Coordinates of C-alpha atoms in Angstrom, one line a residue:
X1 CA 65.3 240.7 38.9
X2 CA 66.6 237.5 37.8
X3 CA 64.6 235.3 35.8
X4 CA 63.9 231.6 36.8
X5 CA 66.3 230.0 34.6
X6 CA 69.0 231.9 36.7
X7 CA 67.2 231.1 39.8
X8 CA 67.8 227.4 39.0
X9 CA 71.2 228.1 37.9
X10 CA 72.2 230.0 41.2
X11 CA 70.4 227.5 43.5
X12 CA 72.4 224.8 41.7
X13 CA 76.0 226.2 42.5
X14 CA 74.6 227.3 45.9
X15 CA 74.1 223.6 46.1
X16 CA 77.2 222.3 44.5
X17 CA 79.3 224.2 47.2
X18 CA 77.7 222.8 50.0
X19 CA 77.9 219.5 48.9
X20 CA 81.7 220.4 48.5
X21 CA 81.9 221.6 52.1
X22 CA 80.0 218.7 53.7
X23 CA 82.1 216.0 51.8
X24 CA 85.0 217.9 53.4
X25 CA 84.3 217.6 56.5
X26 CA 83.0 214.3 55.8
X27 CA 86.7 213.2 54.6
X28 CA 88.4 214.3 58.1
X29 CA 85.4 212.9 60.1
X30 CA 85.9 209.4 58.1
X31 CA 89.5 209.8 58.8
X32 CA 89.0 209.8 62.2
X33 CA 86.7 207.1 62.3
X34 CA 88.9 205.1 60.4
X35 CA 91.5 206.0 63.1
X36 CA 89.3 205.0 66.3
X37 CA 88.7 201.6 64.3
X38 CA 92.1 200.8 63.5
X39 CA 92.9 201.3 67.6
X40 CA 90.3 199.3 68.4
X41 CA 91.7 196.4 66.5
X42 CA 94.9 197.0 67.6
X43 CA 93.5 197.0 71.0
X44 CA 91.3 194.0 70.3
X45 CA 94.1 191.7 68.3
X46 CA 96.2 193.2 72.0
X47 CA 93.9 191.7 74.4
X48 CA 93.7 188.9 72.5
X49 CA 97.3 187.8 72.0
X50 CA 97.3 188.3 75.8
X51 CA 94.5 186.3 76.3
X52 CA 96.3 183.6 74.0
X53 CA 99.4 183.9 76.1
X54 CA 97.2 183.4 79.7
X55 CA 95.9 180.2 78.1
X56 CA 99.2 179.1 77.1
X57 CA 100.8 179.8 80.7
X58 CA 97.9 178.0 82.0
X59 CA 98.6 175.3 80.0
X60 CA 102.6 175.0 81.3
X61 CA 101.3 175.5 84.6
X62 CA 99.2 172.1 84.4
X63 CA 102.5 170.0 82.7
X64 CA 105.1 171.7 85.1
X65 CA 102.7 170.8 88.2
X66 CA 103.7 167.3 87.3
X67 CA 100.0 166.3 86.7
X68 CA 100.7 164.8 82.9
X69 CA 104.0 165.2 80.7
X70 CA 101.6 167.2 78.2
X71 CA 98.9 169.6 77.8
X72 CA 96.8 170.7 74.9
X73 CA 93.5 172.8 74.4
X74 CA 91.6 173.7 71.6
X75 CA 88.9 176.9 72.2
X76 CA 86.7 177.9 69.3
X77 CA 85.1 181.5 69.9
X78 CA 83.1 183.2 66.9
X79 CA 84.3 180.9 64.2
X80 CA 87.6 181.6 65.0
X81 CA 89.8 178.2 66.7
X82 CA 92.9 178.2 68.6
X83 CA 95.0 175.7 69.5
X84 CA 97.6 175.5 71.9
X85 CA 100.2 173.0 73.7
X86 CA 102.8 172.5 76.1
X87 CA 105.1 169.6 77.0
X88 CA 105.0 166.3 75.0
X89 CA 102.6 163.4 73.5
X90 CA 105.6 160.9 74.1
X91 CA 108.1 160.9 76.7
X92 CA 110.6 159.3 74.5
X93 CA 111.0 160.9 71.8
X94 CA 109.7 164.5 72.5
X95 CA 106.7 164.0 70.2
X96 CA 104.5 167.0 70.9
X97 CA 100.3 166.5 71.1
X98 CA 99.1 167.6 67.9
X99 CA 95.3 169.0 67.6
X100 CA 93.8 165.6 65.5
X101 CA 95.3 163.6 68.0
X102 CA 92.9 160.7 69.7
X103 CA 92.3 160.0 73.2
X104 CA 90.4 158.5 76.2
X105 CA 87.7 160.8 77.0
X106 CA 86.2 159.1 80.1
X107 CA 82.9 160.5 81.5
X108 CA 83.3 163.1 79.0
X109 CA 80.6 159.7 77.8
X110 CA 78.2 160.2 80.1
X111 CA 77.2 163.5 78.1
X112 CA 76.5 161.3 74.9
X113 CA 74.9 158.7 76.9
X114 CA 72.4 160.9 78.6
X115 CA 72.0 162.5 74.8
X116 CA 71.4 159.2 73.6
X117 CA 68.6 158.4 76.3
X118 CA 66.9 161.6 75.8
X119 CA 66.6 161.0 72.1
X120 CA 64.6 157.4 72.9
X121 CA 62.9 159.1 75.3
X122 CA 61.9 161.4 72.9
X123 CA 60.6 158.8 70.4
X124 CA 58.7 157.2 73.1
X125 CA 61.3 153.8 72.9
X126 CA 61.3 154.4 77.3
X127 CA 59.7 156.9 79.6
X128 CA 62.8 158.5 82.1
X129 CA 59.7 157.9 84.6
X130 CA 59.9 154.1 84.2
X131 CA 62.1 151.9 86.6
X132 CA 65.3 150.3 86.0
X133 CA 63.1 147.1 87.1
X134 CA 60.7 147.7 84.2
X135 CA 64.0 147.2 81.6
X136 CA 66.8 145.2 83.8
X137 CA 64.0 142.4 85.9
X138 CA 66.0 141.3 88.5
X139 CA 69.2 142.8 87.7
X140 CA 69.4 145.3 90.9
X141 CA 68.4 144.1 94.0
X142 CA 70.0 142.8 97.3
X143 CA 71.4 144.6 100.1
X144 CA 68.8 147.5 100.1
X145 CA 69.3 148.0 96.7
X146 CA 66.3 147.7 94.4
X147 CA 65.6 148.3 91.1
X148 CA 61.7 148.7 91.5
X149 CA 62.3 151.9 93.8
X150 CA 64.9 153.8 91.2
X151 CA 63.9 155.5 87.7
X152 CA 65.6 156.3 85.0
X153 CA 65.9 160.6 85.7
X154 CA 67.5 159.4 88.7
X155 CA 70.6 157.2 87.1
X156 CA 70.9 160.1 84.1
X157 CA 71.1 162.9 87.5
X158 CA 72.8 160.5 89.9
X159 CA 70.5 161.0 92.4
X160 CA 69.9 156.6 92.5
X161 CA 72.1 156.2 95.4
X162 CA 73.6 153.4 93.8
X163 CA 77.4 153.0 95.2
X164 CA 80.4 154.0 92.6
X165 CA 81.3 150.8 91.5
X166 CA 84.7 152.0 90.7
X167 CA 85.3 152.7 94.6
X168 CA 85.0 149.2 95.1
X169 CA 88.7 148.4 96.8
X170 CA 89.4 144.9 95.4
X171 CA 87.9 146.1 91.6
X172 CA 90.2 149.1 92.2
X173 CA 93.1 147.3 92.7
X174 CA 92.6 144.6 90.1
X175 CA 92.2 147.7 87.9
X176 CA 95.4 149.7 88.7
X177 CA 97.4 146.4 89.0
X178 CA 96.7 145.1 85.5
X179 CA 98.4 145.0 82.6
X180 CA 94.9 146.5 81.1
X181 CA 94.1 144.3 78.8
X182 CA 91.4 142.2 81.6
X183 CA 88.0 142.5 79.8
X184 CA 85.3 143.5 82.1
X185 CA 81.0 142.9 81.5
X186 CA 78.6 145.7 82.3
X187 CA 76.7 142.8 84.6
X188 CA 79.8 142.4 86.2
X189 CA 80.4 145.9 86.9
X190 CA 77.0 146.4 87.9
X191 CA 77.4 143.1 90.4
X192 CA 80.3 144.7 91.7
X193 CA 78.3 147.3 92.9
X194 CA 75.5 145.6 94.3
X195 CA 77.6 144.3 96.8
X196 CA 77.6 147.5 98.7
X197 CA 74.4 149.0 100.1
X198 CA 73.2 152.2 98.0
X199 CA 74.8 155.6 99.7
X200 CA 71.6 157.0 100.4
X201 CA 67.8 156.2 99.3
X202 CA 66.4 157.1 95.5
X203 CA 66.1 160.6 95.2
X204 CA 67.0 161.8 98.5
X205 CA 70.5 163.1 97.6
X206 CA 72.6 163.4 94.9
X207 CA 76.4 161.5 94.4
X208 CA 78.2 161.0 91.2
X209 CA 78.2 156.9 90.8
X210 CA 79.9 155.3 87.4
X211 CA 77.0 152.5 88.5
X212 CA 73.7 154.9 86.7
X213 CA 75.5 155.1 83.2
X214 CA 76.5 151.6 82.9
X215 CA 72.9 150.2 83.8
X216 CA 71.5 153.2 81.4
X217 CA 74.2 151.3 78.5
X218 CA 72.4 148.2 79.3
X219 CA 68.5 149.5 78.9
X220 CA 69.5 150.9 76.1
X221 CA 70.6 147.7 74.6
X222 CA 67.6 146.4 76.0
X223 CA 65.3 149.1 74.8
X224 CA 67.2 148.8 70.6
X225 CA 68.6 145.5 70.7
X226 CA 71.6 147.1 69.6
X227 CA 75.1 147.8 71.3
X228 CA 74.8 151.3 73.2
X229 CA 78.1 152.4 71.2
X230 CA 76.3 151.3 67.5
X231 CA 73.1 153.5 69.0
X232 CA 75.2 156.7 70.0
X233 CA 77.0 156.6 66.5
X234 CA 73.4 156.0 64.8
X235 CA 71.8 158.3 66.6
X236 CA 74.1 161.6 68.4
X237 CA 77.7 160.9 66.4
X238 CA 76.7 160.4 63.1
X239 CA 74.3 163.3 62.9
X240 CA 77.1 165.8 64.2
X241 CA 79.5 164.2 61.5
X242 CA 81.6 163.4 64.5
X243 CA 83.6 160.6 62.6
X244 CA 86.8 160.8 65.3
X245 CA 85.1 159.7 68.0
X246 CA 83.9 156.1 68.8
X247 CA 83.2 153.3 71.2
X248 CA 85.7 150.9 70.7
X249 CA 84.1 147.7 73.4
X250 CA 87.0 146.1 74.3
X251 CA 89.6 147.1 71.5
X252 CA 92.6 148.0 73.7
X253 CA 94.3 150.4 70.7
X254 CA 93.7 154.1 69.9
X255 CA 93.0 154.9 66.4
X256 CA 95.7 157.0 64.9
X257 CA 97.1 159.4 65.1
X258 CA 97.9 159.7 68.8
X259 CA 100.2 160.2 71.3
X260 CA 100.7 158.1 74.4
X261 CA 99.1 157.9 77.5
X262 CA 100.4 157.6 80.9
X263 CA 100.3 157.3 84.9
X264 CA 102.4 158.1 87.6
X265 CA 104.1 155.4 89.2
X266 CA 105.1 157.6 92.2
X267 CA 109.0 157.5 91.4
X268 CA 109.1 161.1 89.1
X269 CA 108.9 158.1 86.1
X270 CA 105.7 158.1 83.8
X271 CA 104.1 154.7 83.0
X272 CA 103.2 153.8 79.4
X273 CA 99.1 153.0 79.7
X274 CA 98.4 153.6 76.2
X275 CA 96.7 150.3 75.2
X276 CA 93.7 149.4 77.6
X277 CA 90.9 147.5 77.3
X278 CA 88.2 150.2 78.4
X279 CA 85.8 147.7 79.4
X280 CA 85.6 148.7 82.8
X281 CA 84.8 152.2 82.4
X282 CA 81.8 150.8 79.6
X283 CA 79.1 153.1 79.2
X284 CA 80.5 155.5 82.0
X285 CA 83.7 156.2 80.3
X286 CA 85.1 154.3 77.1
X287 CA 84.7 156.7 74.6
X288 CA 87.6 158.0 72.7
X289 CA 87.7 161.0 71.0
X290 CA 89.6 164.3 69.6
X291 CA 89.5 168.1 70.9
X292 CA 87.8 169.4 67.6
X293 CA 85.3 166.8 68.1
X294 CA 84.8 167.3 72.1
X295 CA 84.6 170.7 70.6
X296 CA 81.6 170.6 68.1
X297 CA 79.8 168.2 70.2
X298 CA 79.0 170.2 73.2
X299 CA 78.4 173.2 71.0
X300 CA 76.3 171.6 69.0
X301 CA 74.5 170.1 71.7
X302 CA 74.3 173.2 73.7
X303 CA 73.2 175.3 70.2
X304 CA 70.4 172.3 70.4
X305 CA 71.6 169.9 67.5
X306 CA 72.2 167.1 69.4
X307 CA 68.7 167.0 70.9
X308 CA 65.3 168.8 71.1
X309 CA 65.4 172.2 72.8
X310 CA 62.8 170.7 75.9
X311 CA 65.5 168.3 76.2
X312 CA 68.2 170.0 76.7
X313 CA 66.6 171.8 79.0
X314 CA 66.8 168.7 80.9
X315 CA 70.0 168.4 80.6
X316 CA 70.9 171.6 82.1
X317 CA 68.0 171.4 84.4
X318 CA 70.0 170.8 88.4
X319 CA 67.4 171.4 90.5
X320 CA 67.6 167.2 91.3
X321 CA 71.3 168.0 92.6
X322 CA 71.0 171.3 94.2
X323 CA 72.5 172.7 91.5
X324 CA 75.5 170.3 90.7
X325 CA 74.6 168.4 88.1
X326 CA 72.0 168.2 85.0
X327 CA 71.9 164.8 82.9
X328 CA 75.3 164.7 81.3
X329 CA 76.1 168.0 82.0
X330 CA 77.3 170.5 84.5
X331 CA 78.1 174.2 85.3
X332 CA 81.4 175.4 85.9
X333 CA 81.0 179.0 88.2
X334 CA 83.9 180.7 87.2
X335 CA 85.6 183.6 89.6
X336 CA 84.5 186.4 87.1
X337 CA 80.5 184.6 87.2
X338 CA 80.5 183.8 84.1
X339 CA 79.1 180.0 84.2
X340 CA 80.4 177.4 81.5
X341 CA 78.8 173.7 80.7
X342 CA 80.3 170.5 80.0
X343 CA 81.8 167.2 81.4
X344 CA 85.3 165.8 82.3
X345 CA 86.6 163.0 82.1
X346 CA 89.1 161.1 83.6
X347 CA 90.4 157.4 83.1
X348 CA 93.7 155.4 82.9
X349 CA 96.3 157.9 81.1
X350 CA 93.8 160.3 80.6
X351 CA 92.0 163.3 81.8
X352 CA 89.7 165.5 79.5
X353 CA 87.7 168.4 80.5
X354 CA 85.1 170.2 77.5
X355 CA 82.9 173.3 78.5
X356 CA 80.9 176.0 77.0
X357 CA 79.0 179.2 77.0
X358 CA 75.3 178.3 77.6
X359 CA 74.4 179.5 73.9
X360 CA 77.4 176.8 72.8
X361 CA 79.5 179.6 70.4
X362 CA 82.1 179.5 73.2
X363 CA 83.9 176.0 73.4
X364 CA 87.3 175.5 75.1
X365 CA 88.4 171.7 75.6
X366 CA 91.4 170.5 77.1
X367 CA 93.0 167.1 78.0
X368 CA 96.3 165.6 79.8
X369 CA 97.9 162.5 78.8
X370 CA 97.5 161.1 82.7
X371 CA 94.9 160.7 84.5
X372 CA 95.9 163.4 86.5
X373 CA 93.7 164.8 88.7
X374 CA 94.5 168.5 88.0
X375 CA 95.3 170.9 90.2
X376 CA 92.1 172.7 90.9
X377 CA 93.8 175.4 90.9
X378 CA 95.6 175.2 87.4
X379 CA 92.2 174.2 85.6
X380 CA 90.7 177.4 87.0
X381 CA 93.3 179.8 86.0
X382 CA 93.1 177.6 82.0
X383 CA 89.0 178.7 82.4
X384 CA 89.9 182.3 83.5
X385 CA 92.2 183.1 81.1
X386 CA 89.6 182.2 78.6
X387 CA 86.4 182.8 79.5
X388 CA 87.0 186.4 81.9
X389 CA 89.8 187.8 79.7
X390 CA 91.1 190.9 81.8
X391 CA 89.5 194.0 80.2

């Protein structure tokens, strides 16, 4: 009978051989692990240069469609960014967009503004329950328009009625016939307007009108007694270290670098509209920016930097519009249903379109150097070919 020492002693090599056998095993199972990991990332880096190639294609498809003679999009996805570009920044000498590049953003303002309004809201500076009456006395009334009758909520959700000004036909031909350098008031704009009767009465439909973000430019002026551009730096930019994007009033230049902007003039020939005075689009549109900016501004906003969460669930909140639009925001329904948020924008030599995932991880921005429109289309297949990668 063995004693206990060799007990011990014979349990202890029993053991060392096991230990022996399991790491074995162990070794071929890691190696096959490893394996199945290393496909995967093949698989994965695969799908993704495919998905990189769709967006890209997408991208050509826009610029060979004739909408702009150049395309460029910047998606950021996990911490990871990619950049992509077709065609050219300038027609003459083949300059191609580069990804710090400024340009118009149009409406793409509206989300700031409507940011910016939430945020005095928020510090009780205006209630989105008062009237424009209450801030603007006077301003809008006449010809069944009226001031007293339409709140703030309803110029951040268009749902005021108020006519577009910018569907006025002698504004719009004053606009597309000069030389862009015509300075224009936010009264004036607003008078403009006024001289058409509202499209239908406060609240009782929706209808996208330039008209609700200029007067919300003016009551906040009214409200800080500062210039709505110094308030959206103070207050949305400057927070987001968003130092490429600004309102530049009536400064007709782009900040460099940049490329050019254009418009069609019907005859296959591109227009040089680069300098404008942005006046006209004011609080509705002037805002110039970059993709990486575009970029960390809605995802900030929609990861909710930008504003308080009960805020932004205004901003994403569409039951005023029957599901069209928020305040400064809307969802894109994409073929796959996946649904994206953002703005576009669109003014003289530019068009700019920036969406998201609804948790903001999942930007993709794009812009044209004309005005464009897109082609539905084309802008759908760019959204597909990010956001419902084929599997």
């Amino acid at each position: 009978m063995p004693t206990a020492v060799a007990l011990v002693v014979a349990t202890a090599v029993a053991l060392t051989g096991c230990t022996a056998e399991v790491e074995a095993r162990a070794s071929v199972g890691g190696g096959a692990r490893k394996a199945a990991a290393a496909r995967e990332a093949a698989t994965a880096r695969a799908a993704a240069r495919k998905q990189r190639g769709a967006v890209t294609a997408a991208l050509r498809r826009l610029v060979t469609g004739g909408e702009a003679p150049g395309a460029a999009a910047l998606v950021r996805d996990g911490g990871v960014a990619r950049f992509a570009t077709a065609g050219v920044a300038d027609t003459r000498s083949g300059r191609r967009i580069e990804r710090d590049d400024h340009f118009r953003a149009g409406s793409v303002t509206k989300t700031v503004i409507a940011a910016l309004t939430l945020r005095l809201a928020g510090e009780g500076r205006l209630r989105l329950a008062d009237t424009v009456e209450k801030y603007l006395p006077g301003l809008v009334r006449g010809r069944g328009n009226n001031g007293r009758k339409i709140t703030l909520r309803q110029l951040l959700t268009h749902t005021s009625g108020l006519f577009d000004y910018t569907a006025d036909p002698v504004l719009a031909r004053q606009l597309s016939a000069a030389d862009g350098t015509t300075t224009h008031s936010p009264a004036s704009l607003i008078r403009t307007a006024l001289t058409h009767r509202p499209d239908f009465a406060p609240g009782a439909k929706w209808g996208y009108s330039n008209t609700n973000y200029v007067l919300l430019g003016m009551i906040v002026e009214r409200v800080t007694g500062r210039p709505y551009g110094a308030e959206a730096r103070r207050r949305v930019l400057a927070p987001l270290a968003l130092r490429d994007t600004s309102f530049p009033g009536t400064r007709t230049t782009l900040p460099d670098p940049h490329g050019h902007a254009y418009d069609a003039r019907g005859d296959g020939a591109w227009r040089d509209v680069t300098d404008l005075d942005p006046s006209s689009a004011g609080a509705a549109g002037e805002m110039i920016s970059t993709l990486d900016d575009l970029s960390r501004l809605l995802g900030s906003l929609l990861r909710g930097k930008a504003v308080p969460k009960a805020a932004l669930r205004r901003m994403e909140d569409t039951s005023a519009s029957g599901g069209q639009y928020g305040m400064g925001l809307f969802p894109v329904r994409l073929p796959c249903g996946t649904t994206v948020w953002g703005h576009n924008g669109q003014v003289n030599g530019s068009y700019a379109l920036a969406v998201a995932t609804r948790d903001g991880r999942h930007t993709l921005v794009y812009r044209l150097n004309s005005d464009g429109p897109p082609d539905p289309d084309a802008e759908t297949a760019l959204l597909t070919a990010e956001f419902c990668p084929a599997r």
